[in-house]
JSON list of C-alpha atoms in Angstrom, two decimals:
[
{"chain": "O", "resi": 1, "resn": "MET", "atom": "CA", "xyz": [0.00, 0.00, 0.00]},
{"chain": "O", "resi": 2, "resn": "ALA", "atom": "CA", "xyz": [1.33, 3.44, -0.91]},
{"chain": "O", "resi": 3, "resn": "PRO", "atom": "CA", "xyz": [2.03, 5.97, 1.87]},
{"chain": "O", "resi": 4, "resn": "ALA", "atom": "CA", "xyz": [-0.74, 8.25, 0.58]},
{"chain": "O", "resi": 5, "resn": "ASP", "atom": "CA", "xyz": [-3.25, 5.37, 0.76]},
{"chain": "O", "resi": 6, "resn": "GLU", "atom": "CA", "xyz": [-2.20, 4.62, 4.36]},
{"chain": "O", "resi": 7, "resn": "GLU", "atom": "CA", "xyz": [-2.76, 8.26, 5.32]},
{"chain": "O", "resi": 8, "resn": "ASN", "atom": "CA", "xyz": [-6.23, 8.23, 3.71]},
{"chain": "O", "resi": 9, "resn": "ASN", "atom": "CA", "xyz": [-7.13, 5.01, 5.54]},
{"chain": "O", "resi": 10, "resn": "GLU", "atom": "CA", "xyz": [-6.02, 6.51, 8.85]},
{"chain": "O", "resi": 11, "resn": "GLU", "atom": "CA", "xyz": [-8.12, 9.62, 8.22]},
{"chain": "O", "resi": 12, "resn": "VAL", "atom": "CA", "xyz": [-11.18, 7.51, 7.36]},
{"chain": "O", "resi": 13, "resn": "GLU", "atom": "CA", "xyz": [-10.71, 5.43, 10.54]},
{"chain": "O", "resi": 14, "resn": "GLU", "atom": "CA", "xyz": [-10.42, 8.59, 12.66]},
{"chain": "O", "resi": 15, "resn": "GLU", "atom": "CA", "xyz": [-13.57, 10.02, 11.06]},
{"chain": "O", "resi": 16, "resn": "GLU", "atom": "CA", "xyz": [-15.44, 6.76, 11.73]},
{"chain": "O", "resi": 17, "resn": "GLU", "atom": "CA", "xyz": [-14.34, 6.86, 15.39]},
{"chain": "O", "resi": 18, "resn": "ASP", "atom": "CA", "xyz": [-15.50, 10.47, 15.66]},
{"chain": "O", "resi": 19, "resn": "GLU", "atom": "CA", "xyz": [-18.86, 9.54, 14.09]},
{"chain": "O", "resi": 20, "resn": "ASP", "atom": "CA", "xyz": [-19.32, 6.69, 16.58]},
{"chain": "O", "resi": 21, "resn": "VAL", "atom": "CA", "xyz": [-18.89, 9.07, 19.50]},
{"chain": "O", "resi": 22, "resn": "GLU", "atom": "CA", "xyz": [-21.10, 11.67, 17.83]},
{"chain": "O", "resi": 23, "resn": "GLU", "atom": "CA", "xyz": [-23.90, 9.12, 17.32]},
{"chain": "O", "resi": 24, "resn": "GLY", "atom": "CA", "xyz": [-24.44, 8.99, 21.07]},
{"chain": "O", "resi": 25, "resn": "GLU", "atom": "CA", "xyz": [-22.13, 6.18, 22.07]},
{"chain": "O", "resi": 26, "resn": "GLU", "atom": "CA", "xyz": [-20.82, 6.76, 25.54]},
{"chain": "O", "resi": 27, "resn": "VAL", "atom": "CA", "xyz": [-17.09, 6.95, 26.14]},
{"chain": "O", "resi": 28, "resn": "THR", "atom": "CA", "xyz": [-16.43, 4.32, 28.81]},
{"chain": "O", "resi": 29, "resn": "ASP", "atom": "CA", "xyz": [-12.71, 4.69, 29.34]},
{"chain": "O", "resi": 30, "resn": "LEU", "atom": "CA", "xyz": [-10.81, 6.88, 31.78]},
{"chain": "O", "resi": 31, "resn": "SER", "atom": "CA", "xyz": [-10.88, 9.84, 29.41]},
{"chain": "O", "resi": 32, "resn": "ASN", "atom": "CA", "xyz": [-14.50, 10.30, 30.59]},
{"chain": "O", "resi": 33, "resn": "SER", "atom": "CA", "xyz": [-14.57, 12.15, 33.92]},
{"chain": "O", "resi": 34, "resn": "ASP", "atom": "CA", "xyz": [-17.86, 10.46, 34.88]},
{"chain": "O", "resi": 35, "resn": "VAL", "atom": "CA", "xyz": [-16.18, 7.06, 34.59]},
{"chain": "O", "resi": 36, "resn": "CYS", "atom": "CA", "xyz": [-13.29, 8.22, 36.78]},
{"chain": "O", "resi": 37, "resn": "THR", "atom": "CA", "xyz": [-15.73, 9.56, 39.36]},
{"chain": "O", "resi": 38, "resn": "LYS", "atom": "CA", "xyz": [-17.64, 6.26, 39.46]},
{"chain": "O", "resi": 39, "resn": "TYR", "atom": "CA", "xyz": [-14.42, 4.31, 40.02]},
{"chain": "O", "resi": 40, "resn": "GLN", "atom": "CA", "xyz": [-13.36, 6.75, 42.73]},
{"chain": "O", "resi": 41, "resn": "GLU", "atom": "CA", "xyz": [-16.70, 6.61, 44.53]},
{"chain": "O", "resi": 42, "resn": "ALA", "atom": "CA", "xyz": [-16.72, 2.81, 44.43]},
{"chain": "O", "resi": 43, "resn": "ALA", "atom": "CA", "xyz": [-13.17, 2.81, 45.85]},
{"chain": "O", "resi": 44, "resn": "LYS", "atom": "CA", "xyz": [-14.19, 5.18, 48.66]},
{"chain": "O", "resi": 45, "resn": "ILE", "atom": "CA", "xyz": [-17.01, 2.83, 49.61]},
{"chain": "O", "resi": 46, "resn": "VAL", "atom": "CA", "xyz": [-14.73, -0.21, 49.59]},
{"chain": "O", "resi": 47, "resn": "ASN", "atom": "CA", "xyz": [-12.14, 1.59, 51.72]},
{"chain": "O", "resi": 48, "resn": "LEU", "atom": "CA", "xyz": [-14.83, 2.70, 54.18]},
{"chain": "O", "resi": 49, "resn": "ALA", "atom": "CA", "xyz": [-16.08, -0.86, 54.57]},
{"chain": "O", "resi": 50, "resn": "LEU", "atom": "CA", "xyz": [-12.54, -2.21, 54.84]},
{"chain": "O", "resi": 51, "resn": "GLU", "atom": "CA", "xyz": [-11.63, 0.26, 57.59]},
{"chain": "O", "resi": 52, "resn": "GLY", "atom": "CA", "xyz": [-14.74, -0.77, 59.50]},
{"chain": "O", "resi": 53, "resn": "LEU", "atom": "CA", "xyz": [-13.96, -4.46, 59.06]},
{"chain": "O", "resi": 54, "resn": "VAL", "atom": "CA", "xyz": [-10.44, -4.03, 60.43]},
{"chain": "O", "resi": 55, "resn": "THR", "atom": "CA", "xyz": [-11.83, -2.43, 63.59]},
{"chain": "O", "resi": 56, "resn": "GLN", "atom": "CA", "xyz": [-14.33, -5.29, 63.94]},
{"chain": "O", "resi": 57, "resn": "CYS", "atom": "CA", "xyz": [-11.60, -7.97, 63.90]},
{"chain": "O", "resi": 58, "resn": "ILE", "atom": "CA", "xyz": [-11.51, -8.58, 67.64]},
{"chain": "O", "resi": 59, "resn": "PRO", "atom": "CA", "xyz": [-11.51, -11.76, 69.71]},
{"chain": "O", "resi": 60, "resn": "GLY", "atom": "CA", "xyz": [-14.97, -13.32, 69.73]},
{"chain": "O", "resi": 61, "resn": "ALA", "atom": "CA", "xyz": [-16.12, -11.77, 66.44]},
{"chain": "O", "resi": 62, "resn": "LYS", "atom": "CA", "xyz": [-17.93, -14.16, 64.08]},
{"chain": "O", "resi": 63, "resn": "VAL", "atom": "CA", "xyz": [-16.96, -14.42, 60.43]},
{"chain": "O", "resi": 64, "resn": "LEU", "atom": "CA", "xyz": [-20.59, -14.30, 59.31]},
{"chain": "O", "resi": 65, "resn": "ASP", "atom": "CA", "xyz": [-21.16, -11.10, 61.31]},
{"chain": "O", "resi": 66, "resn": "LEU", "atom": "CA", "xyz": [-18.10, -9.51, 59.70]},
{"chain": "O", "resi": 67, "resn": "CYS", "atom": "CA", "xyz": [-19.33, -10.44, 56.22]},
{"chain": "O", "resi": 68, "resn": "GLU", "atom": "CA", "xyz": [-22.78, -9.02, 56.95]},
{"chain": "O", "resi": 69, "resn": "PHE", "atom": "CA", "xyz": [-21.26, -5.85, 58.42]},
{"chain": "O", "resi": 70, "resn": "GLY", "atom": "CA", "xyz": [-19.14, -5.22, 55.31]},
{"chain": "O", "resi": 71, "resn": "THR", "atom": "CA", "xyz": [-22.07, -5.91, 53.01]},
{"chain": "O", "resi": 72, "resn": "LYS", "atom": "CA", "xyz": [-24.36, -3.52, 54.91]},
{"chain": "O", "resi": 73, "resn": "VAL", "atom": "CA", "xyz": [-21.75, -0.75, 54.89]},
{"chain": "O", "resi": 74, "resn": "MET", "atom": "CA", "xyz": [-21.23, -1.06, 51.12]},
{"chain": "O", "resi": 75, "resn": "GLU", "atom": "CA", "xyz": [-24.95, -1.29, 50.33]},
{"chain": "O", "resi": 76, "resn": "ALA", "atom": "CA", "xyz": [-25.82, 1.70, 52.54]},
{"chain": "O", "resi": 77, "resn": "ALA", "atom": "CA", "xyz": [-23.04, 3.88, 51.14]},
{"chain": "O", "resi": 78, "resn": "ALA", "atom": "CA", "xyz": [-23.79, 2.94, 47.53]},
{"chain": "O", "resi": 79, "resn": "ALA", "atom": "CA", "xyz": [-27.52, 3.59, 48.01]},
{"chain": "O", "resi": 80, "resn": "LYS", "atom": "CA", "xyz": [-26.74, 7.24, 48.82]},
{"chain": "O", "resi": 81, "resn": "LEU", "atom": "CA", "xyz": [-25.00, 7.83, 45.48]},
{"chain": "O", "resi": 82, "resn": "TYR", "atom": "CA", "xyz": [-26.44, 8.25, 41.99]},
{"chain": "O", "resi": 83, "resn": "THR", "atom": "CA", "xyz": [-30.04, 8.22, 43.18]},
{"chain": "O", "resi": 84, "resn": "LYS", "atom": "CA", "xyz": [-31.42, 10.04, 40.14]},
{"chain": "O", "resi": 85, "resn": "LYS", "atom": "CA", "xyz": [-32.47, 8.13, 37.06]},
{"chain": "O", "resi": 86, "resn": "VAL", "atom": "CA", "xyz": [-30.56, 8.65, 33.82]},
{"chain": "O", "resi": 87, "resn": "ASN", "atom": "CA", "xyz": [-32.67, 8.37, 30.67]},
{"chain": "O", "resi": 88, "resn": "GLY", "atom": "CA", "xyz": [-35.43, 6.85, 32.79]},
{"chain": "O", "resi": 89, "resn": "LYS", "atom": "CA", "xyz": [-33.20, 4.12, 34.21]},
{"chain": "O", "resi": 90, "resn": "ALA", "atom": "CA", "xyz": [-31.76, 3.84, 37.70]},
{"chain": "O", "resi": 91, "resn": "ILE", "atom": "CA", "xyz": [-27.99, 3.51, 37.89]},
{"chain": "O", "resi": 92, "resn": "ASP", "atom": "CA", "xyz": [-27.05, 0.07, 39.15]},
{"chain": "O", "resi": 93, "resn": "ARG", "atom": "CA", "xyz": [-24.74, 0.10, 42.16]},
{"chain": "O", "resi": 94, "resn": "GLY", "atom": "CA", "xyz": [-23.81, -2.06, 45.11]},
{"chain": "O", "resi": 95, "resn": "ILE", "atom": "CA", "xyz": [-21.88, -5.25, 45.77]},
{"chain": "O", "resi": 96, "resn": "ALA", "atom": "CA", "xyz": [-19.52, -6.33, 42.99]},
{"chain": "O", "resi": 97, "resn": "PHE", "atom": "CA", "xyz": [-17.59, -8.93, 44.99]},
{"chain": "O", "resi": 98, "resn": "PRO", "atom": "CA", "xyz": [-19.00, -10.46, 48.18]},
{"chain": "O", "resi": 99, "resn": "VAL", "atom": "CA", "xyz": [-17.29, -9.75, 51.47]},
{"chain": "O", "resi": 100, "resn": "CYS", "atom": "CA", "xyz": [-14.98, -12.69, 52.13]},
{"chain": "O", "resi": 101, "resn": "ILE", "atom": "CA", "xyz": [-13.29, -13.24, 55.46]},
{"chain": "O", "resi": 102, "resn": "SER", "atom": "CA", "xyz": [-10.66, -15.97, 55.38]},
{"chain": "O", "resi": 103, "resn": "VAL", "atom": "CA", "xyz": [-9.07, -16.92, 58.69]},
{"chain": "O", "resi": 104, "resn": "ASN", "atom": "CA", "xyz": [-5.68, -18.58, 59.16]},
{"chain": "O", "resi": 105, "resn": "ASN", "atom": "CA", "xyz": [-5.35, -21.60, 56.85]},
{"chain": "O", "resi": 106, "resn": "ILE", "atom": "CA", "xyz": [-8.28, -20.63, 54.59]},
{"chain": "O", "resi": 107, "resn": "VAL", "atom": "CA", "xyz": [-6.56, -19.07, 51.62]},
{"chain": "O", "resi": 108, "resn": "CYS", "atom": "CA", "xyz": [-9.29, -16.81, 50.24]},
{"chain": "O", "resi": 109, "resn": "ASN", "atom": "CA", "xyz": [-12.90, -16.23, 49.18]},
{"chain": "O", "resi": 110, "resn": "PHE", "atom": "CA", "xyz": [-14.61, -17.59, 52.29]},
{"chain": "O", "resi": 111, "resn": "SER", "atom": "CA", "xyz": [-18.06, -16.13, 52.75]},
{"chain": "O", "resi": 112, "resn": "PRO", "atom": "CA", "xyz": [-20.10, -18.47, 54.96]},
{"chain": "O", "resi": 113, "resn": "LEU", "atom": "CA", "xyz": [-23.79, -19.20, 54.69]},
{"chain": "O", "resi": 114, "resn": "GLU", "atom": "CA", "xyz": [-25.98, -18.40, 57.68]},
{"chain": "O", "resi": 115, "resn": "THR", "atom": "CA", "xyz": [-26.33, -22.13, 58.32]},
{"chain": "O", "resi": 116, "resn": "GLU", "atom": "CA", "xyz": [-22.56, -22.69, 58.52]},
{"chain": "O", "resi": 117, "resn": "GLU", "atom": "CA", "xyz": [-20.94, -22.67, 61.94]},
{"chain": "O", "resi": 118, "resn": "THR", "atom": "CA", "xyz": [-17.51, -21.11, 62.10]},
{"chain": "O", "resi": 119, "resn": "GLU", "atom": "CA", "xyz": [-15.19, -20.62, 65.01]},
{"chain": "O", "resi": 120, "resn": "PRO", "atom": "CA", "xyz": [-15.12, -17.05, 66.40]},
{"chain": "O", "resi": 121, "resn": "LEU", "atom": "CA", "xyz": [-11.94, -15.05, 65.96]},
{"chain": "O", "resi": 122, "resn": "LYS", "atom": "CA", "xyz": [-9.29, -15.31, 68.64]},
{"chain": "O", "resi": 123, "resn": "ALA", "atom": "CA", "xyz": [-6.16, -13.31, 69.37]},
{"chain": "O", "resi": 124, "resn": "GLY", "atom": "CA", "xyz": [-3.36, -14.15, 66.95]},
{"chain": "O", "resi": 125, "resn": "ASP", "atom": "CA", "xyz": [-5.65, -15.21, 64.08]},
{"chain": "O", "resi": 126, "resn": "VAL", "atom": "CA", "xyz": [-4.60, -14.00, 60.64]},
{"chain": "O", "resi": 127, "resn": "VAL", "atom": "CA", "xyz": [-7.66, -12.51, 58.95]},
{"chain": "O", "resi": 128, "resn": "LYS", "atom": "CA", "xyz": [-7.77, -11.86, 55.21]},
{"chain": "O", "resi": 129, "resn": "MET", "atom": "CA", "xyz": [-10.57, -9.63, 53.93]},
{"chain": "O", "resi": 130, "resn": "ASP", "atom": "CA", "xyz": [-11.67, -9.23, 50.29]},
{"chain": "O", "resi": 131, "resn": "LEU", "atom": "CA", "xyz": [-14.56, -7.11, 49.05]},
{"chain": "O", "resi": 132, "resn": "GLY", "atom": "CA", "xyz": [-15.73, -5.12, 46.07]},
{"chain": "O", "resi": 133, "resn": "CYS", "atom": "CA", "xyz": [-18.27, -2.48, 45.14]},
{"chain": "O", "resi": 134, "resn": "HIS", "atom": "CA", "xyz": [-19.46, -1.05, 41.83]},
{"chain": "O", "resi": 135, "resn": "ILE", "atom": "CA", "xyz": [-21.14, 2.06, 40.58]},
{"chain": "O", "resi": 136, "resn": "ASP", "atom": "CA", "xyz": [-22.77, 1.56, 37.18]},
{"chain": "O", "resi": 137, "resn": "GLY", "atom": "CA", "xyz": [-20.54, -1.47, 36.56]},
{"chain": "O", "resi": 138, "resn": "TYR", "atom": "CA", "xyz": [-17.27, 0.31, 37.38]},
{"chain": "O", "resi": 139, "resn": "ILE", "atom": "CA", "xyz": [-15.71, -1.91, 40.02]},
{"chain": "O", "resi": 140, "resn": "ALA", "atom": "CA", "xyz": [-13.31, -1.27, 42.88]},
{"chain": "O", "resi": 141, "resn": "VAL", "atom": "CA", "xyz": [-11.98, -4.29, 44.77]},
{"chain": "O", "resi": 142, "resn": "ALA", "atom": "CA", "xyz": [-9.70, -4.29, 47.80]},
{"chain": "O", "resi": 143, "resn": "ALA", "atom": "CA", "xyz": [-8.17, -6.76, 50.18]},
{"chain": "O", "resi": 144, "resn": "HIS", "atom": "CA", "xyz": [-6.39, -6.48, 53.52]},
{"chain": "O", "resi": 145, "resn": "THR", "atom": "CA", "xyz": [-4.79, -8.82, 56.01]},
{"chain": "O", "resi": 146, "resn": "CYS", "atom": "CA", "xyz": [-4.58, -8.21, 59.73]},
{"chain": "O", "resi": 147, "resn": "VAL", "atom": "CA", "xyz": [-3.75, -10.10, 62.91]},
{"chain": "O", "resi": 148, "resn": "VAL", "atom": "CA", "xyz": [-6.40, -10.14, 65.64]},
{"chain": "O", "resi": 149, "resn": "LYS", "atom": "CA", "xyz": [-5.08, -8.41, 68.77]},
{"chain": "O", "resi": 150, "resn": "GLU", "atom": "CA", "xyz": [-6.00, -9.20, 72.37]},
{"chain": "O", "resi": 151, "resn": "SER", "atom": "CA", "xyz": [-7.37, -5.69, 72.70]},
{"chain": "O", "resi": 152, "resn": "PRO", "atom": "CA", "xyz": [-7.51, -2.67, 70.36]},
{"chain": "O", "resi": 153, "resn": "ASP", "atom": "CA", "xyz": [-4.85, -0.90, 72.45]},
{"chain": "O", "resi": 154, "resn": "ASP", "atom": "CA", "xyz": [-2.28, -3.68, 72.01]},
{"chain": "O", "resi": 155, "resn": "ALA", "atom": "CA", "xyz": [0.82, -2.91, 69.98]},
{"chain": "O", "resi": 156, "resn": "GLU", "atom": "CA", "xyz": [1.44, -4.66, 66.71]},
{"chain": "O", "resi": 157, "resn": "PRO", "atom": "CA", "xyz": [2.61, -8.26, 67.15]},
{"chain": "O", "resi": 158, "resn": "PRO", "atom": "CA", "xyz": [6.38, -8.74, 67.10]},
{"chain": "O", "resi": 159, "resn": "LYS", "atom": "CA", "xyz": [7.93, -9.48, 63.74]},
{"chain": "O", "resi": 160, "resn": "ASP", "atom": "CA", "xyz": [8.68, -13.17, 63.18]},
{"chain": "O", "resi": 161, "resn": "GLU", "atom": "CA", "xyz": [11.93, -13.50, 61.21]},
{"chain": "O", "resi": 162, "resn": "GLU", "atom": "CA", "xyz": [11.06, -17.02, 60.04]},
{"chain": "O", "resi": 163, "resn": "LEU", "atom": "CA", "xyz": [7.61, -15.96, 58.87]},
{"chain": "O", "resi": 164, "resn": "SER", "atom": "CA", "xyz": [9.05, -13.17, 56.76]},
{"chain": "O", "resi": 165, "resn": "LYS", "atom": "CA", "xyz": [11.01, -15.79, 54.75]},
{"chain": "O", "resi": 166, "resn": "CYS", "atom": "CA", "xyz": [7.82, -17.55, 53.64]},
{"chain": "O", "resi": 167, "resn": "ALA", "atom": "CA", "xyz": [6.51, -17.09, 50.13]},
{"chain": "O", "resi": 168, "resn": "VAL", "atom": "CA", "xyz": [2.99, -15.83, 49.80]}
]
């Protein structure tokens, strides 16, 4: 193909892209400030729920209660945003990834049913939390690991040199 033909093809492709956007197709990448805002709001909700979950990781806490707490926080916070309909349709928002609380030897993605009995948390347990929220399909997911302390005022547990050599 001659260089002039390549230039003409590129111009035609650019014009077609411009026409697509002009015909009412929504830009759904990060160049759209609304998309960025939806990602940011979903991330704020996830971080809020995660902060609350960390404070709830105390001896005696039940995994199911932690999962329900995180879910309620995300649902309540998401329900306050984007309450107006757009083109007659409500904007979908809420849980994108269920709250999962994995303790000690459970690797990940543990979200118990109400009928499942699990042992309450105890001091020294390693708790891994995963959760996700979305606004209009734009998802923010976060995870965090903490060690359950005897009391909230306790200092961080001492560093274990052998543990730091383990691969995760």
